[in-house]
XYZ file of C-alpha atoms in Angstrom:
664
model
C 115.128 118.089 120.127
C 116.399 115.884 122.914
C 115.527 116.946 126.437
C 119.081 116.091 127.431
C 120.607 118.993 125.530
C 123.614 120.362 127.418
C 122.975 123.478 129.454
C 124.796 126.613 128.374
C 127.614 127.780 130.608
C 126.781 129.974 133.565
C 127.467 133.672 133.305
C 130.572 134.138 135.361
C 130.557 136.642 136.925
C 126.819 137.407 136.821
C 125.881 140.487 134.848
C 124.215 142.732 137.388
C 124.379 146.039 135.557
C 123.183 146.434 131.992
C 125.187 148.733 129.817
C 124.587 149.619 126.181
C 126.833 147.954 123.615
C 130.010 149.843 122.900
C 130.453 151.159 119.391
C 133.908 150.610 117.909
C 134.808 153.992 116.492
C 137.162 152.259 114.050
C 134.135 150.666 112.380
C 132.845 154.041 111.255
C 134.016 155.037 107.743
C 134.055 158.723 108.700
C 136.548 157.964 111.465
C 138.766 155.837 109.238
C 138.912 158.456 106.476
C 139.575 161.200 109.020
C 142.526 159.202 110.420
C 143.908 158.554 106.930
C 143.583 162.238 106.046
C 145.314 163.220 109.298
C 148.172 160.780 108.665
C 148.654 162.072 105.116
C 148.565 165.676 106.350
C 151.161 164.899 109.018
C 153.417 163.172 106.493
C 153.096 166.133 104.125
C 153.924 168.634 106.875
C 157.008 166.610 107.888
C 158.130 166.361 104.278
C 157.680 170.117 103.799
C 159.621 170.939 106.964
C 162.388 168.519 105.965
C 162.910 170.379 102.711
C 161.685 167.607 100.426
C 160.913 168.424 96.785
C 157.626 170.280 96.365
C 156.026 167.432 94.411
C 156.436 165.134 97.457
C 154.536 167.191 100.017
C 152.098 168.440 97.382
C 151.272 164.819 96.540
C 150.742 163.991 100.205
C 148.546 167.052 100.769
C 146.460 166.284 97.671
C 146.039 162.689 98.870
C 144.839 164.193 102.160
C 142.311 166.226 100.140
C 140.992 163.045 98.521
C 140.839 160.990 101.732
C 139.138 163.624 103.826
C 137.121 165.412 101.173
C 135.734 162.849 98.747
C 132.794 161.804 100.928
C 131.535 165.289 101.936
C 132.258 166.516 98.400
C 130.176 163.710 96.867
C 127.369 164.337 99.350
C 127.495 168.045 98.521
C 127.281 167.379 94.771
C 124.269 165.108 95.276
C 122.625 167.844 97.342
C 123.449 170.378 94.636
C 121.763 168.130 92.084
C 118.652 168.396 94.253
C 119.030 172.202 94.212
C 120.267 172.300 97.810
C 123.458 174.063 98.846
C 125.330 171.937 101.373
C 127.962 173.377 103.735
C 130.116 170.291 103.133
C 130.489 171.269 99.497
C 131.389 174.833 100.494
C 134.188 173.595 102.759
C 135.632 171.358 100.050
C 135.385 174.221 97.552
C 137.195 176.529 99.977
C 139.983 173.965 100.419
C 140.378 173.596 96.645
C 140.420 177.375 96.296
C 143.191 177.581 98.872
C 145.245 175.040 96.921
C 144.613 176.981 93.703
C 146.451 179.995 95.094
C 149.295 177.932 96.488
C 147.992 177.642 100.058
C 147.884 173.831 99.897
C 148.956 173.445 103.554
C 146.057 175.628 104.731
C 143.578 173.775 102.518
C 144.782 170.399 103.799
C 144.477 171.667 107.391
C 140.887 172.667 106.643
C 140.156 169.203 105.232
C 141.655 167.469 108.285
C 139.753 169.532 110.851
C 136.549 169.329 108.815
C 136.896 165.527 108.511
C 137.590 165.305 112.261
C 134.427 167.236 113.107
C 132.465 164.984 110.734
C 133.897 161.891 112.385
C 132.980 163.275 115.785
C 129.396 163.864 114.672
C 129.156 160.348 113.192
C 130.506 158.790 116.384
C 128.032 160.768 118.474
C 125.087 159.739 116.322
C 126.117 156.074 116.331
C 126.708 156.067 120.072
C 123.281 157.583 120.609
C 121.571 155.010 118.405
C 123.374 152.168 120.158
C 122.440 153.463 123.597
C 118.754 153.670 122.710
C 118.633 150.453 120.698
C 120.729 148.367 123.079
C 117.624 146.866 124.641
C 116.695 145.241 121.342
C 119.621 142.823 121.577
C 118.635 141.581 125.029
C 115.819 139.245 124.011
C 117.091 135.840 122.793
C 116.336 134.712 119.246
C 115.221 131.240 120.335
C 113.602 129.592 123.346
C 113.098 126.050 124.623
C 109.370 125.239 124.643
C 107.490 122.181 125.867
C 105.183 120.735 123.210
C 101.891 118.932 123.829
C 103.734 115.665 124.365
C 105.933 117.215 127.040
C 109.068 117.128 124.883
C 111.401 120.070 124.506
C 111.678 121.896 121.188
C 113.823 124.826 120.176
C 111.611 127.504 118.610
C 111.935 131.062 117.397
C 111.138 133.404 120.301
C 109.031 135.501 117.938
C 106.397 132.729 117.668
C 105.844 132.364 121.428
C 102.258 132.952 122.507
C 100.258 133.171 125.708
C 100.105 129.780 127.463
C 103.355 128.334 126.082
C 105.577 126.705 128.701
C 109.300 127.465 128.510
C 112.230 125.624 130.027
C 114.839 128.089 131.298
C 118.208 126.564 132.141
C 120.894 128.175 134.313
C 122.579 131.095 132.594
C 120.012 131.409 129.802
C 118.151 134.543 128.846
C 114.431 134.207 129.381
C 112.593 134.060 126.070
C 109.283 135.668 127.000
C 107.343 137.537 129.659
C 105.594 135.066 131.922
C 104.980 133.531 135.333
C 107.147 130.894 137.000
C 105.360 127.528 137.167
C 108.042 125.513 138.914
C 111.627 125.766 140.028
C 113.530 128.416 141.931
C 116.347 130.680 140.857
C 117.658 134.228 140.968
C 117.139 136.366 137.881
C 119.199 139.373 136.834
C 116.585 141.826 135.539
C 118.652 145.013 135.641
C 117.937 145.586 131.950
C 114.218 145.947 132.690
C 113.851 147.175 136.263
C 117.278 148.631 136.967
C 117.637 146.530 140.127
C 121.369 146.147 140.839
C 121.110 142.639 142.316
C 119.441 139.453 141.038
C 115.903 138.862 142.278
C 114.785 135.538 143.753
C 112.064 133.900 141.676
C 109.627 131.283 142.973
C 106.458 129.765 141.497
C 103.948 132.539 140.861
C 106.576 135.258 140.358
C 106.724 137.304 137.157
C 109.745 137.193 134.833
C 110.589 139.225 131.726
C 111.981 138.471 128.300
C 115.660 139.310 127.969
C 116.492 138.946 131.657
C 119.168 136.444 132.695
C 118.457 133.327 134.737
C 120.887 132.469 137.508
C 121.873 129.081 138.903
C 118.470 127.391 139.077
C 116.200 125.914 136.423
C 112.745 127.361 135.823
C 109.595 126.483 133.970
C 107.742 129.582 132.870
C 104.266 129.951 131.415
C 104.235 132.737 128.825
C 101.731 135.454 129.732
C 102.120 137.717 126.683
C 102.670 137.128 122.970
C 106.196 137.855 121.781
C 105.084 141.145 120.225
C 103.737 142.394 123.571
C 106.699 141.754 125.863
C 108.266 144.671 127.680
C 111.351 144.451 125.459
C 109.296 144.230 122.242
C 107.080 147.179 123.153
C 110.159 149.282 123.834
C 111.674 148.117 120.565
C 108.574 149.042 118.579
C 108.880 152.608 119.818
C 112.654 152.917 119.425
C 112.158 153.523 115.708
C 110.474 156.793 116.626
C 113.228 157.929 118.976
C 115.664 160.394 117.386
C 113.690 160.270 114.115
C 112.132 163.705 114.306
C 114.093 166.905 114.550
C 113.767 169.527 117.240
C 112.071 172.789 116.378
C 115.340 174.636 116.925
C 117.075 172.300 114.476
C 114.319 172.688 111.888
C 114.573 176.461 112.180
C 118.353 176.336 111.748
C 118.053 174.077 108.684
C 115.436 176.384 107.175
C 117.665 179.417 107.672
C 120.782 177.489 106.625
C 119.808 177.269 102.951
C 119.160 181.002 102.604
C 122.230 181.792 104.699
C 124.435 179.559 102.544
C 123.209 181.160 99.315
C 123.826 184.618 100.784
C 127.254 183.535 101.987
C 128.229 182.315 98.502
C 126.998 185.580 96.991
C 129.010 187.551 99.566
C 132.087 185.414 98.830
C 131.812 186.098 95.102
C 131.369 189.816 95.781
C 134.342 189.817 98.149
C 136.438 188.270 95.377
C 135.200 190.290 92.376
C 134.946 193.783 93.876
C 138.584 193.984 95.074
C 139.709 192.725 91.661
C 137.738 195.499 89.974
C 139.358 197.978 92.362
C 142.839 196.805 91.380
C 143.685 194.188 94.002
C 145.862 191.261 92.954
C 144.251 187.870 92.250
C 145.902 185.916 95.066
C 145.051 188.322 97.893
C 141.437 188.725 96.675
C 140.929 184.975 96.369
C 142.587 184.320 99.741
C 140.329 186.818 101.519
C 137.247 185.370 99.766
C 138.198 181.768 100.660
C 138.840 182.761 104.279
C 135.446 184.477 104.414
C 133.692 181.389 103.008
C 135.284 179.237 105.648
C 134.670 181.397 108.705
C 131.130 182.388 107.678
C 130.041 178.782 107.088
C 127.319 177.707 109.589
C 128.841 174.298 110.433
C 128.974 174.961 114.176
C 125.415 176.325 114.195
C 124.151 173.184 112.450
C 125.945 170.986 115.010
C 124.783 172.995 118.012
C 121.325 171.483 118.465
C 120.979 167.798 117.670
C 124.043 166.264 119.407
C 123.047 167.439 122.921
C 119.396 166.493 122.353
C 120.268 163.057 120.970
C 122.799 162.503 123.755
C 120.133 163.361 126.341
C 117.690 160.933 124.656
C 120.326 158.186 124.825
C 121.113 158.893 128.482
C 117.419 158.888 129.380
C 116.976 155.569 127.554
C 119.743 153.973 129.587
C 118.028 155.109 132.781
C 114.568 153.851 131.932
C 112.872 156.692 130.049
C 112.265 156.348 126.314
C 111.881 159.841 124.853
C 110.350 159.407 121.417
C 111.908 162.403 119.653
C 114.021 165.506 119.995
C 110.823 167.557 119.783
C 109.571 165.800 122.919
C 112.813 166.539 124.741
C 112.396 170.230 123.938
C 108.832 170.089 125.268
C 109.960 168.363 128.471
C 112.289 171.272 129.151
C 109.346 173.694 129.159
C 106.874 171.759 131.363
C 105.346 173.911 134.120
C 102.677 171.643 135.648
C 102.417 167.903 136.294
C 99.169 165.916 136.262
C 99.001 162.304 137.474
C 96.561 159.511 136.886
C 96.113 157.398 140.019
C 95.662 153.685 139.389
C 98.726 152.120 137.801
C 100.637 155.399 137.876
C 100.937 156.612 141.457
C 99.905 153.160 142.622
C 101.445 149.861 141.586
C 98.628 149.090 139.199
C 98.181 145.639 140.714
C 95.160 146.151 142.961
C 93.824 143.297 145.063
C 90.295 142.434 146.025
C 90.121 143.182 149.749
C 86.401 142.944 150.539
C 83.220 141.628 148.977
C 79.668 142.061 150.140
C 76.590 140.767 148.336
C 73.241 142.472 148.807
C 70.689 140.159 150.493
C 67.982 141.263 148.063
C 70.036 140.004 145.112
C 69.773 136.369 146.168
C 73.406 135.537 145.496
C 76.204 134.587 147.862
C 79.531 136.371 148.045
C 81.244 133.574 146.082
C 78.520 133.549 143.423
C 78.763 137.320 143.091
C 82.526 137.056 142.660
C 82.169 134.295 140.054
C 79.762 136.394 137.973
C 81.910 139.531 138.262
C 85.134 137.656 137.400
C 83.538 135.976 134.370
C 82.306 139.348 133.086
C 85.639 141.085 133.736
C 87.845 138.369 132.231
C 88.120 139.986 128.741
C 88.965 143.405 130.234
C 92.525 144.734 130.546
C 91.749 147.233 133.315
C 93.799 146.690 136.520
C 90.653 146.563 138.670
C 89.251 143.878 136.388
C 92.459 141.876 136.740
C 92.120 142.065 140.524
C 88.575 140.712 140.414
C 89.535 137.853 138.086
C 92.608 136.952 140.162
C 90.598 136.868 143.398
C 88.190 134.111 142.379
C 88.517 130.769 144.114
C 90.241 127.981 142.240
C 87.036 125.906 142.275
C 85.040 128.724 140.657
C 85.691 128.268 136.929
C 85.077 131.264 134.703
C 82.072 131.168 132.426
C 82.251 132.415 128.862
C 81.288 136.058 128.465
C 79.294 137.182 125.450
C 78.155 140.620 124.328
C 81.161 142.079 126.148
C 81.430 145.866 125.985
C 83.701 148.282 127.872
C 83.152 151.998 128.282
C 86.273 153.777 129.587
C 85.674 155.441 132.931
C 82.350 153.692 133.539
C 82.865 149.937 133.522
C 82.002 146.824 131.553
C 78.917 144.892 130.549
C 78.751 141.226 129.537
C 76.245 138.410 129.344
C 77.106 135.421 131.538
C 74.726 132.601 130.790
C 71.228 134.000 131.348
C 72.462 136.987 133.361
C 73.394 140.453 132.152
C 76.277 141.460 134.438
C 77.572 145.028 134.763
C 80.637 145.909 136.804
C 81.525 149.543 137.239
C 81.443 152.821 139.091
C 79.135 153.477 142.071
C 77.970 156.569 140.186
C 75.477 154.322 138.415
C 73.585 153.673 141.662
C 70.161 155.267 141.901
C 69.027 157.296 144.889
C 66.805 154.375 145.894
C 69.756 152.002 146.305
C 70.305 153.045 149.934
C 71.842 149.784 151.139
C 74.358 149.633 148.305
C 75.282 153.289 148.858
C 75.952 152.618 152.549
C 78.259 149.720 151.698
C 80.084 151.868 149.144
C 80.529 154.672 151.670
C 81.925 152.257 154.259
C 84.388 150.765 151.776
C 85.554 154.197 150.641
C 85.971 155.457 154.202
C 88.393 152.566 154.707
C 90.393 153.646 151.660
C 89.037 151.000 149.276
C 87.947 151.617 145.718
C 84.328 150.441 145.540
C 83.072 148.615 142.452
C 79.368 147.864 142.119
C 78.101 144.695 140.445
C 74.706 144.865 138.762
C 72.947 141.661 137.725
C 70.065 141.997 135.279
C 69.881 145.727 135.932
C 69.763 145.609 139.746
C 72.643 146.110 142.201
C 73.798 142.718 143.488
C 76.822 143.612 145.588
C 79.907 145.713 146.118
C 83.580 144.794 145.730
C 86.258 146.656 147.716
C 89.622 146.881 145.942
C 92.895 148.210 147.306
C 95.973 149.352 145.481
C 99.343 150.143 147.036
C 101.247 153.371 146.489
C 104.522 153.037 144.624
C 107.450 153.314 147.010
C 108.984 156.208 145.074
C 105.735 158.119 144.456
C 105.947 160.565 147.387
C 109.557 161.522 146.655
C 108.839 161.915 142.927
C 105.882 164.209 143.651
C 108.014 166.367 145.964
C 110.834 166.613 143.423
C 108.461 167.548 140.606
C 106.877 170.220 142.787
C 110.358 171.653 143.433
C 111.336 171.553 139.755
C 108.177 173.149 138.391
C 107.286 175.388 141.322
C 103.721 174.018 141.197
C 102.148 171.186 143.181
C 101.233 168.240 140.917
C 97.566 167.577 140.208
C 95.724 164.285 140.592
C 93.225 163.446 137.831
C 91.358 160.218 138.511
C 88.131 158.446 137.795
C 88.116 157.125 141.357
C 85.813 158.545 143.996
C 86.836 161.737 145.836
C 87.282 160.126 149.252
C 89.705 157.438 148.066
C 91.554 159.915 145.846
C 91.830 162.544 148.584
C 93.116 160.017 151.079
C 95.832 158.899 148.669
C 96.684 162.499 147.724
C 97.186 163.433 151.375
C 99.860 160.738 151.657
C 101.662 162.281 148.663
C 101.325 165.960 149.502
C 99.019 166.645 146.555
C 96.422 169.296 147.355
C 94.716 169.662 143.967
C 92.564 166.537 143.561
C 90.052 166.145 140.751
C 88.223 162.857 141.202
C 85.300 161.017 139.673
C 86.398 162.076 136.196
C 85.381 160.470 132.927
C 87.936 160.517 130.078
C 86.360 163.641 128.612
C 86.550 165.311 132.041
C 90.299 164.682 132.165
C 90.646 166.239 128.726
C 88.679 169.272 129.895
C 90.854 169.617 133.004
C 94.070 169.514 130.958
C 92.751 172.023 128.428
C 91.568 174.335 131.202
C 95.051 174.429 132.727
C 96.700 174.973 129.358
C 94.263 177.754 128.512
C 95.659 179.563 131.566
C 99.187 179.289 130.153
C 100.285 176.054 131.857
C 102.335 173.504 129.933
C 101.018 170.260 131.350
C 102.777 166.920 131.463
C 100.273 164.115 132.058
C 101.514 160.785 133.384
C 99.121 157.868 132.924
C 98.789 154.259 131.924
C 95.246 153.388 130.920
C 92.981 153.559 127.902
C 90.910 156.158 129.738
C 94.012 158.379 130.067
C 94.762 158.399 126.336
C 92.448 161.292 125.312
C 93.883 163.575 128.014
C 97.410 162.448 127.119
C 96.769 163.490 123.530
C 95.616 166.927 124.735
C 98.561 167.487 127.095
C 101.732 169.422 126.251
C 103.704 166.236 126.995
C 102.304 162.754 127.697
C 104.253 160.118 129.615
C 103.130 156.477 129.838
C 104.046 153.715 132.260
C 105.861 151.156 130.109
C 105.205 147.899 131.936
C 101.605 148.440 132.999
C 100.524 150.893 130.298
C 97.859 149.975 127.759
C 98.835 149.842 124.093
C 96.761 152.958 123.394
C 98.487 154.903 126.185
C 101.912 153.801 124.924
C 101.101 154.878 121.372
C 99.632 158.210 122.464
C 102.491 159.069 124.785
C 105.504 161.211 123.958
C 107.759 159.371 126.403
C 107.622 156.009 128.170
C 108.879 155.106 131.649
C 110.132 151.655 130.663
C 110.721 150.444 134.236
C 107.643 152.125 135.766
C 109.937 154.028 138.127
C 108.421 157.441 138.880
C 111.762 158.649 140.263
C 112.991 158.925 136.661
C 110.369 161.575 135.788
C 111.907 164.518 137.690
C 115.343 163.356 136.564
C 114.412 163.411 132.880
C 112.818 166.854 133.299
C 116.055 168.163 134.798
C 118.065 166.467 132.025
C 115.868 168.071 129.357
C 116.394 171.493 130.927
C 120.131 170.932 130.983
C 120.070 169.901 127.312
C 118.199 173.105 126.482
C 120.835 175.166 128.322
C 123.616 173.404 126.413
C 121.850 174.050 123.090
C 121.595 177.739 123.990
C 125.278 177.814 124.998
C 126.286 176.071 121.754
C 124.338 178.529 119.620
C 125.975 181.415 121.479
C 129.453 179.944 121.021
C 128.912 179.252 117.317
C 127.415 182.655 116.566
C 130.174 184.446 118.495
C 132.935 182.651 116.580
C 131.283 183.431 113.230
C 130.757 187.122 114.048
C 134.296 187.633 115.399
C 136.039 185.785 112.550
C 133.934 187.356 109.803
C 134.511 190.850 111.231
C 138.238 190.177 111.501
C 138.375 189.021 107.880
C 136.373 191.995 106.566
C 138.044 194.838 108.459
C 141.508 193.392 108.971
C 143.653 190.546 107.728
C 142.666 187.123 109.093
C 145.285 184.472 108.262
C 143.686 181.464 106.565
C 145.102 178.878 109.043
C 143.743 180.901 111.963
C 140.354 181.176 110.252
C 140.323 177.404 109.658
C 141.315 176.672 113.258
C 138.733 179.090 114.653
C 135.854 177.863 112.500
C 136.451 174.139 112.779
C 137.552 174.475 116.384
C 134.179 175.995 117.264
C 132.454 173.110 115.464
C 134.356 170.532 117.483
C 133.818 172.518 120.687
C 130.012 172.578 120.372
C 130.012 168.894 119.420
C 132.000 167.901 122.489
C 129.882 170.168 124.686
C 126.740 168.348 123.571
C 128.272 164.907 123.990
C 128.807 165.542 127.707
C 125.168 164.516 128.143
C 125.990 160.974 127.032
C 127.927 160.277 130.214
C 126.174 158.581 133.111
C 127.308 161.450 135.350
C 124.975 163.725 133.372
C 121.938 161.847 134.716
C 120.609 164.056 137.535
C 120.703 162.783 141.112
C 117.874 165.000 142.254
C 117.649 164.186 145.976
C 121.161 165.623 146.318
C 120.871 168.473 143.832
C 117.428 170.034 144.218
C 117.132 172.670 146.884
C 114.750 175.519 147.417
C 116.470 178.477 148.951
C 114.329 181.207 150.523
C 114.334 184.289 148.331
C 116.374 182.606 145.612
C 113.929 180.176 144.082
C 115.007 176.797 142.795
C 118.709 176.098 142.923
C 120.090 173.147 141.000
C 123.567 171.748 141.169
C 123.182 169.829 137.967
């Protein structure tokens, strides 16, 4: 491809706020059929009021039956073939029964309201899917890559790999995660980080796939394969979101089958017994049809999933990917929070601050760093990345062989003739007095000390610093207010460094120097005492404890693949401020589910009682039953709106003697 290809037009105005794609409700077949059924019903009602011949409005009403009832009727017949009784089929049967006794208007009204509630549910489900999946459309399909000859070629973004150099023109979406090599521009990365304004990018700065370049041109070296970009990792997990059903929903569906069979049996009895006692056919059938309608569990079925799915969609738009409705239910019941330190409470990009070789080792500081960086190069741990990044440009890395990593302890590799081990100071023997003194001095200054062993003997100590996330202290305070318990710090770092960091955050329960199995034991100990623990982490060494926790949350941008797979939810923008917000949202969703179940059950009980002990008009029964279905659906969909996302600094208060008060 010619390097003189015309640049795409600039985005005008720049897109500074990402929003999920809007679903056209007219594209949904359920909506179209509901509108057609409504129009036919309206035409039939007008014709009936105008005194038209009976065949005219009957024809219009029957056409309404077909338009609004063919799809649920077909679905119900397929379910019946699988020996499952579907409420859709019961509603269509009730409408046909109403027509059979001359109540064609009432049956058509039932079809219209039933079709409307079905259209509402379809729109809610589609809107939820679009909100969660909207990120998938951000990454471009193609990218402009420089080949070995320095010429530009247009390639599929899916084939990009580490080391490829991309040309990013003004207005283009960036094709892969990488680092700017040359050029300067501003990049709109609201879709990834949520930042409302474009961010200036210079050589050395990180950019993300799917973000939008501004007015400058950039050359970017790809740092991750296409399958490992932030967007791709989110996309791989989106398939899990909304796939599983909440426990409440599963319980309702389990009861629904038995309830529906019992309801049909009661309907038959309500029709046959009055006939045997001398009642006329029309009144017996009318009462039975009314009972079938008002006793149907449509509203109960719709009470649970819409609010949970809406909350999942809202959380996804705000940077938290909740993998299932089951997870959202669990989030609502969390009582204790446990944090990992490095990469979770801190930025996860530690820097080498100090280095000190031991005189007895016979190596200089630069030689020690070169050996440590060469050994750490295959590792993905943030501390390893800091060591590798700190080496001088004129200190090329040597190839590491026999590389092995043990989570929580460190790494071992052979560099040339030397066996190099980089890891925790806990490996120092009592005789290593000098090394222990250096470690103590580093830790007193707030550094994480890493000891380098060469051929089995300590050769030096590296001091590494990591910076607290800006939002960490506020997030810890909000979580303490929400749960009523101070969060816990679980870290493999040494107690002095961990305690110093915890003091800055207001965390008083610090458990440091932990191996992965120790973190698991700590989580299980808390849960054995009745706590429901949410663990927030990012590393491979956090994964076992995350699997043991009631809920596991991973940092999306810095998290290891194992942590992301083990987690129940992912903070896609690594913004800890979203954690208390999603907890509050989950609790609100649970309250709405409870309210919906109460509303649905109340309507069923009142209408069924009215029909059994009095005379419930069929139109009123239809309006009450289907009205309750629409009501619970709309109540759940309130969580889709951006206003439903909690603004906790304004809404959380702790009032003396009244406990936690929330305005959300």
